[in-house]
Amino acid sequence: MLKLMRIIFIALFVASLGFAASAQEGGILIGTNFGGDPTNMNPLISNNTVELSLNEFLFPSLYNIDPETRAPMKAGRNDQDNGLALDWSISDDGLVYTFSLRDDVTWNDGAPVTAFDYKFTFDALASGETSSPRTDVLQSVESVEAVDATTLVVTLKLASCRVIEELDDFGILPQHIIEPMLDGNYAEIDNLEYNKNPNVTAGVFNFGALVPDQQTSLIRNENHWMDVSPEGYIIRNVPDQIVGIEQFLAGEVNSVGTAGSASVPAVQMQDFRDRAEAGEFQVFEYVDDGLTFIGFNMADRGNPVNGQDEDGNPIDQGKHPFFGDVRVRQALAQAVNYTDIIEGAAEGEAVQVNSFGTPALWGYDSSIEPWEYNPDAALALLAEAGFVDDDDDPSTPLVATEDALYAEPGTAFSFELLTNSGNLVREAAGTVIQDQLGQIGIDVDFQTQEFGALVQFLLGQDFDAIMIGFTNLDQDTDARNVFTPVGDLVGGGFNFVSYRNDRVTELYDEALALPGCSFEGRQALYHEISRILHEDLPWWWLFAPFSMYAEANSVQNWMPYAETRYANMADIAISP
């Protein structure tokens, strides 16, 4: 049976949390990119995958992410983060964070990286004069002060344990280089020549050159605080993912994809496993940080209204005739064979999920048993909920009896399931679900919609059930905007299923303001939320896809983690 996470290493490889020292130095790492040229390398305003993945190796950040747990880490090492924080403390009232920063990190021109650089970058963001999309942190932060070169004090407007992630949502700019270019006007940050040629940086690599429509190159930072082994990192442009795979198999590049978007396509994963086992190259696979699900509209589709008024008081939204009853939602979760969905729709390259999130996230509770395929239990629950076979004909829909909570007696169990056209995985999954629900007397009108139209149905809460995917989920699995009334806004909210559970709302609030913001304490609260969501099923949890990295055998000392491909980039050596 395929493990959720597996490393196949053909070459001898020594690993530890402290990372291995390079057996030899040099060589150039070469990957591919099918997302077009980077156009803006300024980390404050960069906003596409290739830019963000390159910036990881150029600019410092506030702290490191633990590559194993994916949680913020005091001290430690992650070469994709270049984190400065050795430690931090939180005041008793949760409103003041004090960070102690490293004193041995320099920009590549020799100037030290300091707390003043962070404050300058934050102030530029807070000015509102740049095009930076990373403004979530401004909702929580009152002020940022650099006490001295290694001490940073952040004061919040309200206690928020989630602010720690938001404070690290942007790279740090060199104040001594950027500020003189602005003439006091932060808006000029959008127009700097530096954005296309960041000549002063502080990561494992320096920016090399951009050859339009061909490649972007980074070169070793000789002034880095660690010894850096690889001589450079090149991202070559390719027309699409398939061409990138072909170049890898031909030996023209030594890495599949970029640091930011690297997965081998699902249809080729088994072939890559087989070839890696045969010694052709090395692969690492893991569960992605996104999931595919079906959202059940629990409110009256015919009269969509917000979940609460301006004072936070609940508004009567009515009930969906089927999905307003949790027993019906639980029945459907047991009426479909998940193996058929994963094998038939996702090429077998996915794992069933048990609640909101995936095993790649530290807030996800892997101990919860997913819903199992049990059509007999499903039919029993449906009968308990008042939906029965009244004509002894399994080819016709079940009908509601007087025991149904929200459906009129005699109502046939027939509903509309929407997904986006062109997504072959979801189209295949929908066909499996339609067929298997039909076998127990539930008629599914499965339709595909152009993505823009699908979003209008979703945000307008004008649907019965909708299959879609969320990706790049927050590591803590906090989803208050998705599963509490604050997000239940017709036309613009992410709680489009109109779910309300007061205990879930309380737990999200507790996790947000937990005294001390301990990792273990927050994780326990998010796990409790996961157990409630698992049972309540506002979403029908389906699957999370596998992702796979691949590197040539010439790439030595490689130590990948889920969502962190090159945590020890400085140690990597590429043999001829």
Tab-separated table of C-alpha atoms in Angstrom, residues 276-505:
chain	number	residue	atom	x	y	z
A	276	ALA	CA	13.515	5.765	-9.038
A	277	GLU	CA	13.498	2.274	-7.540
A	278	ALA	CA	15.495	1.165	-10.560
A	279	GLY	CA	18.105	3.803	-9.720
A	280	GLU	CA	17.463	6.352	-12.473
A	281	PHE	CA	16.837	9.296	-10.131
A	282	GLN	CA	15.440	10.129	-6.690
A	283	VAL	CA	11.907	11.113	-5.715
A	284	PHE	CA	10.073	12.365	-2.640
A	285	GLU	CA	6.314	12.410	-2.289
A	286	TYR	CA	3.911	13.842	0.243
A	287	VAL	CA	0.313	14.871	0.711
A	288	ASP	CA	-0.455	18.312	-0.696
A	289	ASP	CA	-1.764	21.220	1.405
A	290	GLY	CA	-5.046	21.420	-0.486
A	291	LEU	CA	-8.205	19.304	-0.659
A	292	THR	CA	-11.169	18.597	-2.905
A	293	PHE	CA	-14.586	18.625	-1.243
A	294	ILE	CA	-18.321	18.985	-1.789
A	295	GLY	CA	-20.014	21.836	0.041
A	296	PHE	CA	-23.581	21.164	1.197
A	297	ASN	CA	-25.901	24.176	1.160
A	298	MET	CA	-27.666	23.864	4.518
A	299	ALA	CA	-29.904	26.916	4.096
A	300	ASP	CA	-32.922	27.620	1.891
A	301	ARG	CA	-31.487	27.946	-1.601
A	302	GLY	CA	-34.560	29.870	-2.728
A	303	ASN	CA	-33.986	32.716	-0.279
A	304	PRO	CA	-30.274	33.276	0.435
A	305	VAL	CA	-29.654	35.620	3.389
A	306	ASN	CA	-26.639	36.386	5.549
A	307	GLY	CA	-25.950	34.280	8.606
A	308	GLN	CA	-26.175	37.182	11.058
A	309	ASP	CA	-27.090	40.848	11.233
A	310	GLU	CA	-24.730	43.768	11.880
A	311	ASP	CA	-25.000	43.184	15.644
A	312	GLY	CA	-24.051	39.519	15.343
A	313	ASN	CA	-27.558	38.180	15.918
A	314	PRO	CA	-28.529	35.053	13.944
A	315	ILE	CA	-30.809	35.481	10.936
A	316	ASP	CA	-33.282	32.741	10.057
A	317	GLN	CA	-31.970	31.304	6.784
A	318	GLY	CA	-34.432	28.467	6.482
A	319	LYS	CA	-33.238	24.921	5.863
A	320	HIS	CA	-32.292	22.978	2.776
A	321	PRO	CA	-34.850	20.158	2.371
A	322	PHE	CA	-32.117	17.513	2.348
A	323	PHE	CA	-28.843	18.924	3.615
A	324	GLY	CA	-30.313	20.826	6.540
A	325	ASP	CA	-30.354	17.459	8.368
A	326	VAL	CA	-26.917	16.257	9.528
A	327	ARG	CA	-28.076	12.633	9.246
A	328	VAL	CA	-28.520	13.076	5.507
A	329	ARG	CA	-25.048	14.546	5.161
A	330	GLN	CA	-23.589	11.666	7.150
A	331	ALA	CA	-25.492	9.157	5.030
A	332	LEU	CA	-24.038	10.528	1.818
A	333	ALA	CA	-20.546	10.381	3.321
A	334	GLN	CA	-21.043	6.610	3.742
A	335	ALA	CA	-22.761	5.969	0.424
A	336	VAL	CA	-19.755	6.330	-1.872
A	337	ASN	CA	-16.652	4.180	-2.229
A	338	TYR	CA	-13.701	6.558	-1.757
A	339	THR	CA	-11.303	4.085	-3.332
A	340	ASP	CA	-13.307	4.322	-6.555
A	341	ILE	CA	-13.124	8.122	-6.433
A	342	ILE	CA	-9.386	8.222	-5.760
A	343	GLU	CA	-8.509	5.490	-8.256
A	344	GLY	CA	-10.962	6.580	-10.915
A	345	ALA	CA	-10.604	10.349	-10.661
A	346	ALA	CA	-7.187	11.047	-9.161
A	347	GLU	CA	-5.194	8.216	-10.765
A	348	GLY	CA	-4.835	6.719	-7.290
A	349	GLU	CA	-2.532	9.600	-6.353
A	350	ALA	CA	-4.507	11.041	-3.457
A	351	VAL	CA	-5.587	10.246	0.075
A	352	GLN	CA	-9.019	10.462	1.669
A	353	VAL	CA	-9.243	13.294	4.204
A	354	ASN	CA	-11.240	13.201	7.409
A	355	SER	CA	-12.041	16.878	8.022
A	356	PHE	CA	-10.906	20.331	6.971
A	357	GLY	CA	-7.240	20.296	5.952
A	358	THR	CA	-4.744	17.641	4.921
A	359	PRO	CA	-1.948	15.689	6.641
A	360	ALA	CA	0.504	18.326	5.370
A	361	LEU	CA	-0.844	20.830	7.935
A	362	TRP	CA	0.048	20.859	11.626
A	363	GLY	CA	-3.530	21.679	12.613
A	364	TYR	CA	-4.897	18.554	10.907
A	365	ASP	CA	-5.803	15.624	13.204
A	366	SER	CA	-4.673	12.458	11.441
A	367	SER	CA	-6.051	10.304	14.267
A	368	ILE	CA	-9.656	10.841	13.138
A	369	GLU	CA	-10.947	7.890	11.118
A	370	PRO	CA	-12.364	9.026	7.754
A	371	TRP	CA	-15.898	8.143	6.799
A	372	GLU	CA	-16.048	4.603	5.408
A	373	TYR	CA	-18.024	3.180	2.530
A	374	ASN	CA	-21.096	1.521	4.059
A	375	PRO	CA	-24.209	1.776	1.857
A	376	ASP	CA	-26.328	-0.221	4.316
A	377	ALA	CA	-25.538	2.246	7.108
A	378	ALA	CA	-26.262	5.078	4.680
A	379	LEU	CA	-29.715	3.696	3.835
A	380	ALA	CA	-30.489	3.177	7.525
A	381	LEU	CA	-29.574	6.804	8.314
A	382	LEU	CA	-31.655	8.039	5.396
A	383	ALA	CA	-34.646	6.041	6.622
A	384	GLU	CA	-34.163	7.489	10.107
A	385	ALA	CA	-34.081	10.952	8.503
A	386	GLY	CA	-37.371	10.222	6.727
A	387	PHE	CA	-36.253	9.219	3.211
A	388	VAL	CA	-37.400	5.791	2.054
A	389	ASP	CA	-37.927	3.632	-1.026
A	390	ASP	CA	-41.719	3.747	-1.411
A	391	ASP	CA	-42.039	1.648	-4.566
A	392	ASP	CA	-39.443	-1.133	-4.102
A	393	ASP	CA	-37.699	0.163	-7.226
A	394	PRO	CA	-34.037	1.080	-6.554
A	395	SER	CA	-33.897	2.894	-9.902
A	396	THR	CA	-36.275	5.593	-8.667
A	397	PRO	CA	-35.382	8.200	-6.039
A	398	LEU	CA	-36.125	7.850	-2.361
A	399	VAL	CA	-38.988	10.036	-1.188
A	400	ALA	CA	-39.539	12.054	1.959
A	401	THR	CA	-41.994	10.865	4.600
A	402	GLU	CA	-43.559	12.838	7.422
A	403	ASP	CA	-40.443	12.057	9.457
A	404	ALA	CA	-38.287	14.261	7.228
A	405	LEU	CA	-37.336	17.420	9.101
A	406	TYR	CA	-37.375	19.904	6.238
A	407	ALA	CA	-38.639	18.208	3.062
A	408	GLU	CA	-42.328	18.043	2.235
A	409	PRO	CA	-43.734	14.488	2.305
A	410	GLY	CA	-43.475	12.921	-1.143
A	411	THR	CA	-40.453	15.022	-2.172
A	412	ALA	CA	-38.105	12.962	-4.354
A	413	PHE	CA	-34.480	12.935	-3.195
A	414	SER	CA	-32.989	14.687	-6.196
A	415	PHE	CA	-30.383	17.429	-6.080
A	416	GLU	CA	-28.004	19.374	-8.299
A	417	LEU	CA	-24.234	18.881	-7.959
A	418	LEU	CA	-22.051	21.508	-9.658
A	419	THR	CA	-18.330	21.636	-10.408
A	420	ASN	CA	-16.053	23.571	-12.756
A	421	SER	CA	-15.744	22.464	-16.360
A	422	GLY	CA	-12.333	21.464	-17.663
A	423	ASN	CA	-11.168	19.984	-14.354
A	424	LEU	CA	-10.929	16.338	-15.398
A	425	VAL	CA	-10.349	15.059	-11.865
A	426	ARG	CA	-13.507	16.685	-10.502
A	427	GLU	CA	-15.537	15.714	-13.540
A	428	ALA	CA	-14.513	12.087	-13.037
A	429	ALA	CA	-15.180	12.252	-9.287
A	430	GLY	CA	-18.631	13.703	-9.933
A	431	THR	CA	-19.479	10.870	-12.297
A	432	VAL	CA	-18.504	8.271	-9.683
A	433	ILE	CA	-20.584	10.030	-7.014
A	434	GLN	CA	-23.566	10.391	-9.333
A	435	ASP	CA	-23.468	6.686	-10.197
A	436	GLN	CA	-23.034	5.362	-6.653
A	437	LEU	CA	-25.629	7.623	-5.059
A	438	GLY	CA	-28.001	6.567	-7.816
A	439	GLN	CA	-27.557	2.962	-6.683
A	440	ILE	CA	-29.165	3.770	-3.305
A	441	GLY	CA	-31.978	5.917	-4.662
A	442	ILE	CA	-30.527	9.419	-4.753
A	443	ASP	CA	-30.830	11.228	-8.055
A	444	VAL	CA	-27.863	13.530	-8.748
A	445	ASP	CA	-28.088	16.087	-11.534
A	446	PHE	CA	-24.347	16.492	-12.086
A	447	GLN	CA	-23.438	19.621	-14.054
A	448	THR	CA	-20.239	21.410	-14.971
A	449	GLN	CA	-20.018	25.177	-15.155
A	450	GLU	CA	-17.407	27.608	-16.418
A	451	PHE	CA	-15.342	28.572	-13.373
A	452	GLY	CA	-16.513	32.176	-13.228
A	453	ALA	CA	-20.150	31.099	-13.343
A	454	LEU	CA	-19.491	28.437	-10.706
A	455	VAL	CA	-18.074	31.049	-8.360
A	456	GLN	CA	-21.200	33.167	-8.826
A	457	PHE	CA	-23.406	30.236	-7.820
A	458	LEU	CA	-21.121	29.538	-4.860
A	459	LEU	CA	-20.858	33.065	-3.471
A	460	GLY	CA	-24.527	33.733	-4.186
A	461	GLN	CA	-25.404	30.566	-2.193
A	462	ASP	CA	-27.552	29.526	-5.143
A	463	PHE	CA	-26.776	25.797	-5.236
A	464	ASP	CA	-27.623	22.467	-3.629
A	465	ALA	CA	-24.119	21.002	-3.537
A	466	ILE	CA	-20.900	22.147	-5.143
A	467	MET	CA	-17.581	20.354	-5.690
A	468	ILE	CA	-14.480	22.511	-5.649
A	469	GLY	CA	-10.982	22.610	-4.167
A	470	PHE	CA	-9.095	24.796	-1.707
A	471	THR	CA	-5.291	24.876	-1.726
A	472	ASN	CA	-2.444	26.620	0.120
A	473	LEU	CA	-4.405	26.202	3.344
A	474	ASP	CA	-3.182	27.815	6.553
A	475	GLN	CA	-0.943	25.473	8.517
A	476	ASP	CA	-3.047	25.738	11.664
A	477	THR	CA	-6.238	24.883	9.674
A	478	ASP	CA	-7.903	28.006	11.096
A	479	ALA	CA	-10.936	28.575	8.897
A	480	ARG	CA	-13.122	30.949	10.877
A	481	ASN	CA	-14.145	32.752	7.690
A	482	VAL	CA	-15.322	29.433	6.269
A	483	PHE	CA	-17.083	27.781	9.204
A	484	THR	CA	-18.445	30.613	11.385
A	485	PRO	CA	-21.255	33.121	10.761
A	486	VAL	CA	-18.787	35.960	10.142
A	487	GLY	CA	-18.135	34.424	6.716
A	488	ASP	CA	-21.770	33.697	5.882
A	489	LEU	CA	-22.284	36.669	3.572
A	490	VAL	CA	-24.369	36.291	0.440
A	491	GLY	CA	-22.342	37.463	-2.541
A	492	GLY	CA	-18.942	37.596	-0.890
A	493	GLY	CA	-18.399	35.187	2.006
A	494	PHE	CA	-16.567	31.881	2.191
A	495	ASN	CA	-19.107	30.281	4.540
A	496	PHE	CA	-21.230	29.680	1.466
A	497	VAL	CA	-22.755	26.531	3.013
A	498	SER	CA	-24.300	28.571	5.876
A	499	TYR	CA	-22.799	26.431	8.633
A	500	ARG	CA	-23.211	27.480	12.237
A	501	ASN	CA	-21.963	25.655	15.337
A	502	ASP	CA	-21.465	27.896	18.352
A	503	ARG	CA	-18.887	25.544	19.867
A	504	VAL	CA	-16.766	25.743	16.714
A	505	THR	CA	-16.913	29.538	16.864
